[in-house]
N, C-alpha and C. Protein backbone atom coordinates (compact mmCIF):
# COMPACT_ATOMS: atom_id res chain seq x y z
N UNK A 1 1.04 -1.15 -0.08
CA UNK A 1 -0.43 0.11 0.59
C UNK A 1 0.77 1.22 -0.15
N UNK A 2 1.87 1.60 0.71
CA UNK A 2 2.76 2.29 0.84
C UNK A 2 3.37 2.75 -0.62
N UNK A 3 3.88 1.62 -1.27
CA UNK A 3 4.67 1.45 -2.29
C UNK A 3 3.52 1.65 -3.97
N UNK A 4 2.24 1.16 -3.51
CA UNK A 4 1.40 1.21 -4.62
C UNK A 4 0.69 2.45 -4.96
N UNK A 5 0.36 2.58 -3.75
CA UNK A 5 -0.81 4.37 -3.78
C UNK A 5 -0.65 5.15 -1.76
N UNK A 6 1.44 5.46 -2.50
CA UNK A 6 1.85 5.66 -1.58
C UNK A 6 1.11 7.54 -0.94
N UNK A 7 0.30 8.09 -1.34
CA UNK A 7 -0.18 9.72 -1.41
C UNK A 7 -1.20 9.20 -0.64
N UNK A 8 -1.84 8.31 -1.33
CA UNK A 8 -3.46 7.17 -0.91
C UNK A 8 -3.92 6.29 0.36
N UNK A 9 -2.80 5.80 0.64
CA UNK A 9 -2.69 4.42 1.91
C UNK A 9 -3.15 5.19 3.26
N UNK A 10 -4.18 6.23 3.52
CA UNK A 10 -3.99 6.83 4.22
C UNK A 10 -5.77 6.63 4.22
N UNK A 11 -6.25 6.68 2.94
CA UNK A 11 -8.07 6.84 2.74
C UNK A 11 -8.11 5.96 2.84
N UNK A 12 -7.14 4.75 2.37
CA UNK A 12 -7.58 3.50 1.82
C UNK A 12 -7.62 2.53 3.51
N UNK A 13 -6.65 3.20 3.91
CA UNK A 13 -6.72 1.86 5.27
C UNK A 13 -7.34 2.80 6.10
N UNK A 14 -8.77 2.48 6.40
CA UNK A 14 -8.76 3.03 7.41
C UNK A 14 -9.32 2.06 8.47
N UNK A 15 -10.35 3.18 9.48
CA UNK A 15 -10.30 1.65 10.91
C UNK A 15 -10.50 0.94 10.37
N UNK A 16 -11.82 1.52 9.52
CA UNK A 16 -12.88 -0.13 9.35
C UNK A 16 -12.06 -0.65 8.72
N UNK A 17 -11.58 -0.76 7.53
CA UNK A 17 -10.29 -1.50 6.65
C UNK A 17 -9.00 -2.41 7.55
N UNK A 18 -8.63 -1.67 8.80
CA UNK A 18 -7.17 -2.04 9.18
C UNK A 18 -7.91 -3.54 10.22
N UNK A 19 -9.48 -3.23 10.81
CA UNK A 19 -10.54 -3.94 12.05
C UNK A 19 -10.60 -5.32 10.95
N UNK A 20 -11.08 -5.07 9.72
CA UNK A 20 -11.78 -6.13 9.02
C UNK A 20 -10.49 -6.94 8.64
N UNK A 21 -9.61 -5.98 8.45
CA UNK A 21 -8.03 -6.89 8.15
C UNK A 21 -7.74 -8.00 9.40
N UNK A 22 -7.86 -7.68 10.14
CA UNK A 22 -7.71 -7.79 11.79
C UNK A 22 -8.19 -9.27 12.59
N UNK A 23 -9.74 -8.89 12.09
CA UNK A 23 -10.96 -9.72 12.25
C UNK A 23 -10.11 -11.26 11.59
N UNK A 24 -10.25 -11.07 10.46
CA UNK A 24 -9.82 -11.78 8.72
C UNK A 24 -8.67 -12.62 9.73
N UNK A 25 -7.47 -11.62 10.05
CA UNK A 25 -5.98 -12.79 10.11
C UNK A 25 -6.78 -13.45 11.64
N UNK A 26 -7.60 -13.07 12.59
CA UNK A 26 -7.61 -13.53 13.92
C UNK A 26 -8.49 -15.10 13.70
N UNK A 27 -9.95 -14.82 12.56
CA UNK A 27 -10.42 -15.97 12.25
C UNK A 27 -10.06 -16.55 11.21
N UNK A 28 -8.72 -16.81 10.67
CA UNK A 28 -7.47 -17.15 10.01
C UNK A 28 -7.16 -18.34 11.00
N UNK A 29 -6.57 -17.53 11.97
CA UNK A 29 -5.93 -18.67 12.79
C UNK A 29 -6.67 -19.31 14.01
N UNK A 30 -7.91 -18.55 14.34
CA UNK A 30 -8.49 -19.56 14.61
C UNK A 30 -8.71 -21.14 14.02
N UNK A 31 -9.32 -20.59 12.91
CA UNK A 31 -9.62 -22.16 12.12
C UNK A 31 -8.69 -23.16 11.58
N UNK A 32 -7.59 -22.73 11.65
CA UNK A 32 -6.77 -23.11 11.40
C UNK A 32 -6.13 -24.17 12.70
N UNK A 33 -6.17 -23.51 14.07
CA UNK A 33 -5.58 -23.90 15.67
C UNK A 33 -7.05 -24.90 15.97
N UNK A 34 -8.14 -24.36 15.96
CA UNK A 34 -9.03 -24.97 17.12
C UNK A 34 -9.33 -26.44 16.45
N UNK A 35 -10.09 -27.27 16.11
CA UNK A 35 -9.75 -28.21 15.17
C UNK A 35 -9.09 -29.10 15.43
N UNK A 36 -7.74 -28.89 16.11
CA UNK A 36 -6.84 -30.49 16.43
C UNK A 36 -7.14 -30.05 17.77
N UNK A 37 -7.08 -29.44 18.76
CA UNK A 37 -7.35 -29.21 20.18
C UNK A 37 -9.78 -30.52 20.16
N UNK A 38 -9.63 -29.84 19.10
CA UNK A 38 -10.87 -31.21 19.64
C UNK A 38 -10.84 -32.56 18.50
N UNK A 39 -10.43 -32.77 18.23
CA UNK A 39 -9.55 -34.22 16.90
C UNK A 39 -8.91 -34.76 18.11
N UNK A 40 -8.04 -34.23 19.24
CA UNK A 40 -7.35 -34.58 19.97
C UNK A 40 -7.98 -34.80 21.10
N UNK A 41 -9.01 -34.67 21.25
CA UNK A 41 -9.54 -34.60 22.58
C UNK A 41 -10.29 -36.15 22.42
N UNK A 42 -10.67 -36.54 21.45
CA UNK A 42 -11.15 -38.20 21.12
C UNK A 42 -10.29 -39.12 20.92
N UNK A 43 -8.67 -38.74 21.10
CA UNK A 43 -8.24 -40.54 21.54
C UNK A 43 -8.05 -40.89 22.15
N UNK A 44 -7.20 -41.92 22.17
CA UNK A 44 -6.90 -42.68 23.70
C UNK A 44 -5.25 -42.39 23.46
N UNK A 45 -5.06 -42.57 24.33
CA UNK A 45 -4.04 -42.21 25.10
C UNK A 45 -2.81 -43.22 26.27
N UNK A 46 -2.02 -44.19 25.56
CA UNK A 46 -1.98 -45.19 26.32
C UNK A 46 -0.40 -45.36 26.72
N UNK A 47 0.44 -44.63 25.94
CA UNK A 47 1.70 -44.66 26.49
C UNK A 47 2.33 -43.34 26.98
N UNK A 48 3.19 -43.13 26.83
CA UNK A 48 3.86 -41.77 28.01
C UNK A 48 2.69 -40.24 27.36
N UNK A 49 2.73 -39.44 27.95
CA UNK A 49 1.53 -38.23 27.98
C UNK A 49 2.18 -37.11 27.96
N UNK A 50 3.89 -37.23 28.12
CA UNK A 50 5.80 -37.00 27.88
C UNK A 50 5.34 -36.17 25.97
N UNK A 51 5.22 -35.02 26.03
CA UNK A 51 5.83 -34.33 24.16
C UNK A 51 7.30 -33.74 24.40
N UNK A 52 7.49 -34.63 23.31
CA UNK A 52 9.55 -34.35 23.65
C UNK A 52 9.72 -33.46 22.33
N UNK A 53 8.80 -32.17 22.49
CA UNK A 53 9.59 -31.09 22.28
C UNK A 53 9.92 -29.67 23.04
N UNK A 54 10.07 -29.25 23.19
CA UNK A 54 9.79 -27.52 23.55
C UNK A 54 8.97 -26.82 24.16
N UNK A 55 7.99 -27.44 23.16
CA UNK A 55 6.88 -26.85 23.11
C UNK A 55 5.42 -27.61 22.75
N UNK A 56 4.43 -27.64 22.83
CA UNK A 56 3.48 -28.50 22.02
C UNK A 56 2.75 -28.35 20.87
N UNK A 57 3.68 -29.18 20.08
CA UNK A 57 3.88 -29.22 18.53
C UNK A 57 2.96 -30.17 18.67
N UNK A 58 1.83 -29.79 17.22
CA UNK A 58 0.25 -30.56 16.97
C UNK A 58 1.09 -32.01 16.51
N UNK A 59 1.76 -32.24 15.65
CA UNK A 59 2.52 -33.43 14.99
C UNK A 59 3.13 -34.36 16.03
N UNK A 60 3.34 -34.08 17.49
CA UNK A 60 4.18 -34.11 18.61
C UNK A 60 3.32 -35.30 19.51
N UNK A 61 2.10 -34.30 19.44
CA UNK A 61 0.66 -34.51 20.04
C UNK A 61 -0.09 -36.07 19.31
N UNK A 62 -0.71 -36.01 18.06
CA UNK A 62 -0.62 -36.86 16.95
C UNK A 62 0.06 -38.10 17.20
N UNK A 63 1.27 -37.88 17.78
CA UNK A 63 1.94 -39.26 17.53
C UNK A 63 1.99 -39.92 18.82
N UNK A 64 1.94 -39.36 19.67
CA UNK A 64 1.47 -39.87 20.78
C UNK A 64 -0.28 -40.95 20.91
N UNK A 65 -0.83 -40.38 20.77
CA UNK A 65 -2.72 -41.11 20.01
C UNK A 65 -2.43 -42.56 20.27
N UNK A 66 -3.02 -43.41 20.44
CA UNK A 66 -3.06 -44.94 20.83
C UNK A 66 -4.20 -44.77 19.81
N UNK A 67 -4.20 -44.76 18.36
CA UNK A 67 -5.95 -44.46 18.08
C UNK A 67 -5.68 -43.82 16.78
N UNK A 68 -6.65 -44.82 15.55
CA UNK A 68 -6.57 -44.04 13.94
C UNK A 68 -6.52 -42.92 14.26
N UNK A 69 -5.48 -41.54 13.94
CA UNK A 69 -4.90 -40.51 13.98
C UNK A 69 -4.95 -39.97 11.97
N UNK A 70 -5.54 -41.10 10.88
CA UNK A 70 -5.46 -40.26 9.56
C UNK A 70 -6.30 -39.41 9.47
N UNK A 71 -7.47 -39.20 9.86
CA UNK A 71 -8.28 -37.68 10.28
C UNK A 71 -7.42 -36.69 10.84
N UNK A 72 -6.86 -36.56 11.41
CA UNK A 72 -6.22 -35.99 11.83
C UNK A 72 -4.76 -35.38 10.62
N UNK A 73 -4.29 -36.33 10.70
CA UNK A 73 -3.33 -36.36 10.14
C UNK A 73 -3.08 -36.12 8.20
N UNK A 74 -4.98 -36.38 7.43
CA UNK A 74 -4.77 -36.00 6.67
C UNK A 74 -4.88 -33.97 6.56
N UNK A 75 -5.85 -33.08 7.55
CA UNK A 75 -6.58 -32.46 8.11
C UNK A 75 -5.30 -31.61 8.16
N UNK A 76 -4.21 -32.09 8.94
CA UNK A 76 -2.74 -30.78 9.05
C UNK A 76 -1.90 -31.02 7.99
N UNK A 77 -2.01 -32.42 6.79
CA UNK A 77 -1.32 -32.06 5.80
C UNK A 77 -2.32 -30.95 5.01
N UNK A 78 -3.50 -31.18 4.94
CA UNK A 78 -4.47 -30.19 4.25
C UNK A 78 -4.23 -28.84 4.10
N UNK A 79 -4.68 -28.06 6.05
CA UNK A 79 -4.21 -26.96 6.23
C UNK A 79 -3.01 -26.95 5.92
N UNK A 80 -1.85 -27.28 6.14
CA UNK A 80 -1.25 -26.33 5.95
C UNK A 80 -0.38 -26.10 4.36
N UNK A 81 -0.77 -27.39 3.27
CA UNK A 81 -0.67 -27.46 1.66
C UNK A 81 -1.90 -25.85 1.43
N UNK A 82 -3.37 -26.00 2.43
CA UNK A 82 -3.71 -24.94 1.45
C UNK A 82 -3.21 -23.48 1.89
N UNK A 83 -2.89 -23.80 3.21
CA UNK A 83 -2.84 -21.88 3.77
C UNK A 83 -1.31 -22.05 3.46
N UNK A 84 0.18 -22.05 3.11
CA UNK A 84 1.14 -22.03 2.65
C UNK A 84 0.58 -21.79 1.16
N UNK A 85 -0.23 -22.68 0.00
CA UNK A 85 0.00 -22.07 -0.91
C UNK A 85 -0.68 -20.64 -0.68
N UNK A 86 -2.22 -20.20 -0.05
CA UNK A 86 -2.74 -18.93 -0.30
C UNK A 86 -1.58 -17.51 0.25
N UNK A 87 -1.06 -18.43 1.65
CA UNK A 87 0.15 -17.14 2.00
C UNK A 87 0.78 -17.02 0.37
N UNK A 88 1.57 -17.80 0.14
CA UNK A 88 2.64 -17.63 -0.91
C UNK A 88 1.97 -16.96 -2.07
N UNK A 89 0.59 -16.97 -2.69
CA UNK A 89 0.11 -16.66 -3.66
C UNK A 89 -0.38 -15.30 -3.23
N UNK A 90 -1.13 -14.57 -2.29
CA UNK A 90 -0.95 -13.76 -1.78
C UNK A 90 0.58 -12.74 -1.30
N UNK A 91 1.34 -13.27 -1.32
CA UNK A 91 2.59 -13.00 -0.79
C UNK A 91 3.22 -12.46 -3.21
N UNK A 92 3.29 -13.72 -3.61
CA UNK A 92 3.74 -13.35 -4.48
C UNK A 92 2.61 -12.16 -5.43
N UNK A 93 1.81 -12.11 -5.24
CA UNK A 93 0.43 -10.94 -5.72
C UNK A 93 1.37 -9.32 -5.18
N UNK A 94 1.65 -9.62 -3.98
CA UNK A 94 2.11 -8.23 -3.36
C UNK A 94 3.14 -8.04 -3.43
N UNK A 95 4.14 -8.62 -4.25
CA UNK A 95 5.17 -8.32 -4.91
C UNK A 95 5.41 -7.85 -6.34
N UNK A 96 4.95 -9.06 -6.85
CA UNK A 96 4.72 -8.77 -8.07
C UNK A 96 4.06 -6.88 -8.15
N UNK A 97 3.07 -6.71 -7.44
CA UNK A 97 2.71 -5.23 -7.91
C UNK A 97 3.80 -4.00 -6.72
N UNK A 98 4.25 -4.43 -5.91
CA UNK A 98 5.52 -3.89 -5.62
C UNK A 98 6.45 -3.80 -6.94
N UNK A 99 7.18 -5.15 -6.85
CA UNK A 99 8.59 -4.77 -8.17
C UNK A 99 7.70 -3.74 -9.46
N UNK A 100 6.11 -4.10 -9.57
CA UNK A 100 5.71 -3.37 -10.98
C UNK A 100 6.24 -1.92 -10.74
N UNK A 101 5.86 -1.39 -9.38
CA UNK A 101 6.15 0.25 -8.38
C UNK A 101 7.31 0.34 -8.59
N UNK A 102 8.07 -0.52 -8.23
CA UNK A 102 9.95 0.16 -8.47
C UNK A 102 10.40 0.26 -9.53
N UNK A 103 9.34 0.00 -10.93
CA UNK A 103 10.18 -0.48 -11.63
C UNK A 103 10.01 0.74 -12.31
N UNK A 104 8.23 1.07 -12.49
CA UNK A 104 8.10 2.34 -12.51
C UNK A 104 8.77 3.92 -12.20
N UNK A 105 9.32 3.39 -11.02
CA UNK A 105 10.12 4.99 -10.36
C UNK A 105 10.85 5.76 -11.25
N UNK A 106 10.79 7.26 -11.26
CA UNK A 106 12.09 8.18 -12.44
C UNK A 106 13.24 7.47 -12.56
N UNK A 107 14.13 6.87 -11.15
CA UNK A 107 15.45 7.11 -10.78
C UNK A 107 16.21 5.97 -10.37
N UNK A 108 17.42 5.80 -10.83
CA UNK A 108 17.76 4.12 -10.78
C UNK A 108 18.09 3.83 -9.02
N UNK A 109 18.11 4.92 -8.49
CA UNK A 109 18.32 5.51 -7.45
C UNK A 109 17.45 4.70 -6.02
N UNK A 110 16.28 5.78 -7.00
CA UNK A 110 15.39 4.95 -6.05
C UNK A 110 14.74 3.25 -6.16
N UNK A 111 15.21 3.32 -7.05
CA UNK A 111 14.36 1.86 -7.73
C UNK A 111 15.51 1.19 -6.56
N UNK A 112 16.43 0.77 -6.59
CA UNK A 112 17.46 0.32 -5.79
C UNK A 112 16.80 0.88 -4.53
N UNK A 113 17.45 1.92 -3.91
CA UNK A 113 17.01 2.03 -1.85
C UNK A 113 15.67 1.60 -2.03
N UNK A 114 14.33 1.68 -2.76
CA UNK A 114 13.26 0.89 -2.56
C UNK A 114 13.68 -0.55 -2.86
N UNK A 115 13.97 -1.12 -4.00
CA UNK A 115 14.19 -2.98 -3.99
C UNK A 115 15.18 -2.94 -2.92
N UNK A 116 16.06 -2.66 -1.89
CA UNK A 116 17.02 -2.78 -1.04
C UNK A 116 16.38 -2.92 -0.09
N UNK A 117 15.30 -2.39 0.39
CA UNK A 117 14.39 -2.50 1.29
C UNK A 117 13.43 -3.90 1.05
N UNK A 118 13.18 -3.47 0.51
CA UNK A 118 12.21 -4.94 -0.04
C UNK A 118 12.48 -6.05 -0.39
N UNK A 119 13.54 -6.63 -0.29
CA UNK A 119 15.21 -7.72 -0.25
C UNK A 119 14.84 -8.26 1.05
N UNK A 120 15.19 -6.86 2.01
CA UNK A 120 14.97 -7.43 3.28
C UNK A 120 13.98 -7.95 3.46
N UNK A 121 12.61 -7.42 3.40
CA UNK A 121 10.97 -8.05 3.96
C UNK A 121 11.29 -9.37 2.59
N UNK A 122 11.51 -9.75 1.75
CA UNK A 122 11.81 -10.84 0.83
C UNK A 122 12.50 -12.12 2.17
N UNK A 123 13.75 -11.60 2.22
CA UNK A 123 14.28 -12.55 3.52
C UNK A 123 13.53 -12.94 4.06
N UNK A 124 13.23 -12.34 4.96
CA UNK A 124 12.40 -12.69 5.97
C UNK A 124 11.49 -12.94 5.85
N UNK A 125 10.72 -13.01 4.62
CA UNK A 125 9.69 -14.56 4.49
C UNK A 125 10.00 -15.26 4.13
N UNK A 126 11.05 -15.83 3.80
CA UNK A 126 11.84 -16.94 3.17
C UNK A 126 12.44 -17.41 4.24
N UNK A 127 13.03 -16.86 5.28
CA UNK A 127 13.50 -17.10 6.50
C UNK A 127 12.51 -17.93 7.59
N UNK A 128 11.47 -17.25 7.45
CA UNK A 128 10.49 -17.72 8.27
C UNK A 128 9.24 -18.87 7.52
N UNK A 129 9.14 -19.19 6.82
CA UNK A 129 8.52 -19.90 6.35
C UNK A 129 9.29 -21.27 5.60
N UNK A 130 10.35 -21.38 5.30
CA UNK A 130 11.09 -22.04 4.98
C UNK A 130 11.49 -23.25 6.23
N UNK A 131 11.56 -22.97 7.31
CA UNK A 131 11.76 -23.77 9.11
C UNK A 131 10.35 -24.49 8.80
N UNK A 132 9.35 -23.92 8.91
CA UNK A 132 8.27 -24.24 8.52
C UNK A 132 7.62 -25.30 7.87
N UNK A 133 7.92 -25.06 6.76
CA UNK A 133 7.15 -26.21 4.96
C UNK A 133 8.58 -27.48 5.85
N UNK A 134 10.16 -27.06 6.39
CA UNK A 134 10.59 -28.66 6.08
C UNK A 134 10.48 -29.19 7.63
N UNK A 135 10.28 -28.38 8.37
CA UNK A 135 9.37 -29.34 9.40
C UNK A 135 7.93 -30.21 9.20
N UNK A 136 7.36 -29.41 8.35
CA UNK A 136 6.45 -30.28 8.49
C UNK A 136 5.95 -31.25 7.28
N UNK A 137 6.64 -31.04 6.11
CA UNK A 137 7.11 -31.97 5.24
C UNK A 137 7.66 -33.25 5.80
N UNK A 138 9.00 -32.97 6.65
CA UNK A 138 9.25 -34.25 7.62
C UNK A 138 8.40 -35.08 8.17
N UNK A 139 7.82 -34.48 8.94
CA UNK A 139 6.69 -35.13 9.97
C UNK A 139 5.68 -35.78 8.98
N UNK A 140 5.29 -35.87 8.21
CA UNK A 140 4.80 -36.20 6.87
C UNK A 140 5.03 -37.72 6.00
N UNK A 141 6.25 -37.30 5.69
CA UNK A 141 6.94 -38.01 4.45
C UNK A 141 8.00 -38.57 4.69
N UNK A 142 8.60 -38.02 5.48
CA UNK A 142 10.51 -38.99 6.08
C UNK A 142 10.18 -39.33 7.38
N UNK A 143 9.93 -39.89 7.55
CA UNK A 143 9.60 -41.15 9.38
C UNK A 143 11.08 -41.46 9.85
N UNK A 144 12.51 -40.90 9.38
CA UNK A 144 13.83 -41.54 10.06
C UNK A 144 14.37 -40.60 10.57
N UNK A 145 13.97 -39.14 10.53
CA UNK A 145 14.55 -38.04 10.87
C UNK A 145 14.51 -38.52 12.35
N UNK A 146 15.34 -38.14 12.64
CA UNK A 146 16.31 -38.13 14.25
C UNK A 146 15.27 -36.96 15.15
N UNK A 147 14.39 -37.53 16.18
CA UNK A 147 13.67 -36.78 16.88
C UNK A 147 14.12 -35.28 17.51
N UNK A 148 15.61 -34.77 17.79
CA UNK A 148 16.40 -34.22 18.64
C UNK A 148 16.24 -33.23 17.14
N UNK A 149 16.06 -33.76 15.44
CA UNK A 149 16.59 -33.20 14.50
C UNK A 149 14.82 -32.27 14.29
N UNK A 150 13.96 -32.60 14.82
CA UNK A 150 12.67 -31.70 14.26
C UNK A 150 12.58 -30.72 15.73
N UNK A 151 13.08 -31.36 16.92
CA UNK A 151 12.96 -30.28 17.61
C UNK A 151 14.29 -29.07 17.53
N UNK A 152 15.44 -29.34 17.25
CA UNK A 152 15.99 -27.82 16.55
C UNK A 152 15.17 -26.77 15.04
N UNK A 153 14.33 -28.19 14.65
CA UNK A 153 13.99 -26.99 13.55
C UNK A 153 13.05 -26.34 14.17
N UNK A 154 11.70 -26.77 15.22
CA UNK A 154 11.04 -26.23 15.83
C UNK A 154 10.92 -24.69 16.48
N UNK A 155 12.96 -25.16 16.78
CA UNK A 155 13.10 -24.02 17.29
C UNK A 155 13.91 -22.94 16.48
N UNK A 156 14.27 -23.49 15.72
CA UNK A 156 15.07 -22.65 14.76
C UNK A 156 14.10 -21.36 14.54
N UNK A 157 12.41 -22.21 14.06
CA UNK A 157 11.62 -21.24 13.91
C UNK A 157 11.39 -20.32 14.65
N UNK A 158 10.97 -20.93 15.59
CA UNK A 158 9.96 -20.44 17.21
C UNK A 158 11.27 -19.41 17.83
N UNK A 159 12.58 -19.67 17.61
CA UNK A 159 13.93 -18.77 18.55
C UNK A 159 14.07 -17.74 17.89
N UNK A 160 14.91 -18.50 16.73
CA UNK A 160 16.36 -18.17 16.53
C UNK A 160 15.94 -17.18 15.15
N UNK A 161 14.85 -17.49 14.45
CA UNK A 161 14.12 -16.36 13.39
C UNK A 161 13.29 -14.93 13.54
N UNK A 162 13.23 -14.98 15.06
CA UNK A 162 12.46 -13.58 16.10
C UNK A 162 13.78 -13.12 16.47
N UNK A 163 14.50 -13.51 16.83
CA UNK A 163 15.91 -12.94 17.03
C UNK A 163 16.89 -12.44 15.79
N UNK A 164 16.66 -12.38 15.07
CA UNK A 164 17.30 -12.26 13.86
C UNK A 164 16.62 -11.03 12.89
N UNK A 165 15.22 -11.24 13.32
CA UNK A 165 14.24 -10.05 12.31
C UNK A 165 14.74 -8.24 12.55
N UNK A 166 14.92 -8.06 14.35
CA UNK A 166 15.65 -6.82 14.52
C UNK A 166 16.98 -6.81 14.04
N UNK A 167 17.65 -7.53 13.79
CA UNK A 167 19.58 -7.35 13.22
C UNK A 167 19.18 -7.46 11.89
N UNK A 168 17.75 -8.34 11.01
CA UNK A 168 18.17 -8.23 9.37
C UNK A 168 17.01 -7.10 8.87
N UNK A 169 16.61 -6.31 9.79
CA UNK A 169 15.58 -4.49 9.88
C UNK A 169 16.02 -3.40 10.43
N UNK A 170 17.12 -3.80 11.13
CA UNK A 170 18.05 -3.02 11.96
C UNK A 170 19.28 -2.88 10.51
N UNK A 171 19.94 -3.51 10.24
CA UNK A 171 20.89 -3.16 9.55
C UNK A 171 20.88 -2.57 8.49
N UNK A 172 19.88 -2.10 7.79
CA UNK A 172 19.35 -1.45 7.03
C UNK A 172 19.23 0.29 7.56
N UNK A 173 19.06 0.37 9.02
CA UNK A 173 19.25 1.82 9.74
C UNK A 173 21.13 2.35 9.50
N UNK A 174 21.22 3.35 9.14
CA UNK A 174 22.69 3.69 8.52
C UNK A 174 23.38 4.08 9.80
N UNK A 175 22.75 4.47 10.90
CA UNK A 175 23.73 4.38 12.54
C UNK A 175 23.61 3.19 13.00
N UNK A 176 22.57 2.43 13.00
CA UNK A 176 22.93 0.68 13.48
C UNK A 176 23.90 -0.06 13.10
N UNK A 177 23.75 0.04 11.52
CA UNK A 177 25.59 -0.79 10.71
C UNK A 177 26.31 0.28 11.04
N UNK A 178 26.67 1.94 11.68
CA UNK A 178 28.19 1.94 11.51
C UNK A 178 28.62 1.80 13.09
N UNK A 179 27.07 1.67 14.09
CA UNK A 179 28.05 1.12 15.48
C UNK A 179 28.01 -0.49 15.61
N UNK A 180 27.21 -0.98 14.52
CA UNK A 180 27.16 -2.35 14.81
C UNK A 180 29.06 -2.66 13.46
N UNK A 181 28.91 -2.05 12.93
CA UNK A 181 30.79 -2.26 12.24
C UNK A 181 31.97 -1.87 13.27
N UNK A 182 31.32 -0.80 13.46
CA UNK A 182 32.56 -0.44 15.02
C UNK A 182 32.25 -1.82 15.82
N UNK A 183 31.58 -1.58 16.53
CA UNK A 183 32.07 -2.75 16.95
C UNK A 183 32.74 -3.88 16.27
N UNK A 184 32.53 -4.37 15.60
CA UNK A 184 33.13 -5.68 15.34
C UNK A 184 34.71 -5.37 14.66
N UNK A 185 34.86 -4.25 14.47
CA UNK A 185 36.35 -4.01 14.17
C UNK A 185 36.47 -4.19 16.14
N UNK A 186 35.97 -3.70 16.94
CA UNK A 186 36.77 -3.17 18.01
C UNK A 186 36.85 -4.04 18.94
N UNK A 187 36.24 -5.66 18.55
CA UNK A 187 36.44 -6.28 19.35
C UNK A 187 37.28 -7.22 19.62
N UNK A 188 38.28 -7.41 18.32
CA UNK A 188 39.65 -8.09 18.21
C UNK A 188 40.74 -7.22 19.23
N UNK A 189 40.52 -6.03 19.63
CA UNK A 189 41.47 -5.32 19.78
C UNK A 189 41.55 -4.90 21.53
């Protein structure tokens, strides 16, 4: 919105539009997450009730069940595929519009500066999605992956990526970049 409609974004993004977008995000999250606990409620658990993860991973709960969990597995796979596909589609469409707006800028300097900003956004999106997709696919299709590897990938997604986000966006700020370079060059002295 800020690139494609730079001077009109405050009139397009009214409070009602922002509230509608927020409600859609909350409803989307609820529709994705809520069926899993209801499905898990009907399963039998005869073995241990300890989940070998650092958080309550849905697939870890499914693997603890002593019942037919095909419905939940198919649901999880279809939701993951649908959500990822829709997310990638909408992200690709927005980046198509952003790139079209960038290439219509009058000077190469403005194009490079704007493209650099959205290049870091694209890097963050890829860094956020790749561990989740990889972890989900290994849960469903590769059954001989060590448990510690699943836990490691999950922790990378939950801990490392959010820690890196301020660094990725902060390095674009000249003062932060200069201070970081100063620290890196003076640590060894």
